[in-house]
């Protein structure tokens, strides 16, 4: 298993904690170490901005005591939306690795039993 696959597996484990039919997870890694993990809480918080990526980025900033995250990699179970991509760019995330693109995710959730 590659390092990317290991970190994506952690993001998937985070996603499983999400409530509701759409489950998303994210992990921020710096120098091969996990800095932050998060899952989407949009359902339980009734707040459309509580995406896993935003939460993981915010937590990573707190943990590292910094405003920006150069050198960090964001792992997300799904291709980040415009809001999350913008946040990653704003925080100077070096690279984004995602598990599935938005089109595949839409098809997946469209055909789920939820």
mmCIF file of C-alpha atoms in Angstrom:
data_model
loop_
_atom_site.group_PDB
_atom_site.id
_atom_site.type_symbol
_atom_site.label_atom_id
_atom_site.label_comp_id
_atom_site.label_asym_id
_atom_site.label_seq_id
_atom_site.Cartn_x
_atom_site.Cartn_y
_atom_site.Cartn_z
ATOM 1 C CA UNK A 1 0.000 0.000 0.000
ATOM 2 C CA UNK A 2 1.378 3.437 -0.945
ATOM 3 C CA UNK A 3 1.529 6.359 1.500
ATOM 4 C CA UNK A 4 -1.237 8.091 -0.475
ATOM 5 C CA UNK A 5 -3.399 4.982 -0.105
ATOM 6 C CA UNK A 6 -2.689 4.826 3.638
ATOM 7 C CA UNK A 7 -3.747 8.433 4.149
ATOM 8 C CA UNK A 8 -6.797 7.995 1.916
ATOM 9 C CA UNK A 9 -7.799 5.005 4.036
ATOM 10 C CA UNK A 10 -7.724 7.298 7.086
ATOM 11 C CA UNK A 11 -9.914 9.829 5.242
ATOM 12 C CA UNK A 12 -12.384 7.039 4.434
ATOM 13 C CA UNK A 13 -12.475 6.010 8.105
ATOM 14 C CA UNK A 14 -13.277 9.624 9.005
ATOM 15 C CA UNK A 15 -16.028 9.733 6.362
ATOM 16 C CA UNK A 16 -17.756 6.769 7.995
ATOM 17 C CA UNK A 17 -18.408 8.973 11.053
ATOM 18 C CA UNK A 18 -20.564 11.395 9.019
ATOM 19 C CA UNK A 19 -24.310 11.356 9.617
ATOM 20 C CA UNK A 20 -26.749 11.226 6.728
ATOM 21 C CA UNK A 21 -26.406 9.697 3.280
ATOM 22 C CA UNK A 22 -23.437 11.747 2.046
ATOM 23 C CA UNK A 23 -20.285 10.820 3.914
ATOM 24 C CA UNK A 24 -17.041 12.723 3.397
ATOM 25 C CA UNK A 25 -13.706 12.630 5.194
ATOM 26 C CA UNK A 26 -10.426 14.520 4.997
ATOM 27 C CA UNK A 27 -6.905 14.309 6.401
ATOM 28 C CA UNK A 28 -4.115 16.905 6.403
ATOM 29 C CA UNK A 29 -0.566 15.535 6.320
ATOM 30 C CA UNK A 30 2.762 17.327 6.744
ATOM 31 C CA UNK A 31 6.138 15.630 6.361
ATOM 32 C CA UNK A 32 4.475 12.210 6.284
ATOM 33 C CA UNK A 33 2.631 12.758 9.582
ATOM 34 C CA UNK A 34 -1.115 13.233 10.083
ATOM 35 C CA UNK A 35 -1.757 16.723 11.427
ATOM 36 C CA UNK A 36 -5.571 16.719 11.387
ATOM 37 C CA UNK A 37 -8.532 14.503 10.492
ATOM 38 C CA UNK A 38 -12.175 15.474 10.049
ATOM 39 C CA UNK A 39 -15.511 14.372 8.666
ATOM 40 C CA UNK A 40 -18.459 16.275 7.302
ATOM 41 C CA UNK A 41 -20.948 17.453 9.936
ATOM 42 C CA UNK A 42 -23.298 19.351 7.641
ATOM 43 C CA UNK A 43 -26.269 17.179 8.650
ATOM 44 C CA UNK A 44 -25.884 17.208 12.419
ATOM 45 C CA UNK A 45 -24.924 20.891 12.569
ATOM 46 C CA UNK A 46 -27.416 21.936 9.873
ATOM 47 C CA UNK A 47 -24.598 24.040 8.415
ATOM 48 C CA UNK A 48 -23.634 23.601 4.776
ATOM 49 C CA UNK A 49 -20.123 24.931 5.403
ATOM 50 C CA UNK A 50 -19.080 22.141 7.796
ATOM 51 C CA UNK A 51 -17.308 20.142 5.098
ATOM 52 C CA UNK A 52 -14.612 17.666 6.109
ATOM 53 C CA UNK A 53 -11.933 19.539 4.162
ATOM 54 C CA UNK A 54 -12.696 22.903 5.799
ATOM 55 C CA UNK A 55 -12.722 21.331 9.251
ATOM 56 C CA UNK A 56 -9.443 19.457 8.661
ATOM 57 C CA UNK A 57 -7.728 22.582 7.311
ATOM 58 C CA UNK A 58 -8.928 24.634 10.286
ATOM 59 C CA UNK A 59 -7.764 22.001 12.766
ATOM 60 C CA UNK A 60 -4.364 21.722 11.046
ATOM 61 C CA UNK A 61 -3.864 25.485 11.370
ATOM 62 C CA UNK A 62 -4.634 25.243 15.099
ATOM 63 C CA UNK A 63 -2.377 22.227 15.653
ATOM 64 C CA UNK A 64 0.548 23.776 13.766
ATOM 65 C CA UNK A 65 -0.088 27.255 15.181
ATOM 66 C CA UNK A 66 -0.018 28.853 11.767
ATOM 67 C CA UNK A 67 -2.246 30.760 9.376
ATOM 68 C CA UNK A 68 -1.032 28.902 6.273
ATOM 69 C CA UNK A 69 -0.173 25.282 5.531
ATOM 70 C CA UNK A 70 2.662 25.217 2.982
ATOM 71 C CA UNK A 71 4.117 21.763 2.604
ATOM 72 C CA UNK A 72 0.862 20.110 3.687
ATOM 73 C CA UNK A 73 -1.159 17.649 1.626
ATOM 74 C CA UNK A 74 -4.952 17.443 1.868
ATOM 75 C CA UNK A 75 -6.479 13.981 1.397
ATOM 76 C CA UNK A 76 -10.203 14.002 0.684
ATOM 77 C CA UNK A 77 -12.563 11.136 -0.053
ATOM 78 C CA UNK A 78 -14.118 13.177 -2.857
ATOM 79 C CA UNK A 79 -12.950 15.933 -5.185
ATOM 80 C CA UNK A 80 -13.291 19.101 -3.102
ATOM 81 C CA UNK A 81 -16.035 21.593 -3.942
ATOM 82 C CA UNK A 82 -15.222 25.175 -4.916
ATOM 83 C CA UNK A 83 -15.423 26.348 -1.289
ATOM 84 C CA UNK A 84 -12.999 23.691 -0.059
ATOM 85 C CA UNK A 85 -10.654 24.110 -3.025
ATOM 86 C CA UNK A 86 -10.599 27.850 -2.340
ATOM 87 C CA UNK A 87 -9.791 27.245 1.324
ATOM 88 C CA UNK A 88 -6.948 24.883 0.381
ATOM 89 C CA UNK A 89 -5.530 27.458 -2.014
ATOM 90 C CA UNK A 90 -5.912 30.268 0.531
ATOM 91 C CA UNK A 91 -4.054 28.221 3.141
ATOM 92 C CA UNK A 92 -1.328 27.354 0.612
ATOM 93 C CA UNK A 93 -1.919 23.585 0.719
ATOM 94 C CA UNK A 94 0.779 22.071 -1.518
ATOM 95 C CA UNK A 95 -1.277 19.240 -3.001
ATOM 96 C CA UNK A 96 -4.783 17.752 -2.928
ATOM 97 C CA UNK A 97 -5.342 14.004 -3.303
ATOM 98 C CA UNK A 98 -8.945 12.838 -3.682
ATOM 99 C CA UNK A 99 -10.625 9.455 -3.919
ATOM 100 C CA UNK A 100 -13.380 10.086 -6.464
ATOM 101 C CA UNK A 101 -14.369 12.956 -8.699
ATOM 102 C CA UNK A 102 -17.577 14.929 -8.196
ATOM 103 C CA UNK A 103 -19.377 13.327 -11.153
ATOM 104 C CA UNK A 104 -18.775 9.824 -9.805
ATOM 105 C CA UNK A 105 -19.839 10.951 -6.326
ATOM 106 C CA UNK A 106 -23.072 12.422 -7.676
ATOM 107 C CA UNK A 107 -23.838 9.170 -9.492
ATOM 108 C CA UNK A 108 -23.021 7.161 -6.374
ATOM 109 C CA UNK A 109 -25.289 9.213 -4.107
ATOM 110 C CA UNK A 110 -28.008 9.338 -6.772
ATOM 111 C CA UNK A 111 -28.186 5.548 -6.830
ATOM 112 C CA UNK A 112 -27.845 4.956 -3.101
ATOM 113 C CA UNK A 113 -30.796 3.853 -1.003
ATOM 114 C CA UNK A 114 -30.825 7.106 1.009
#
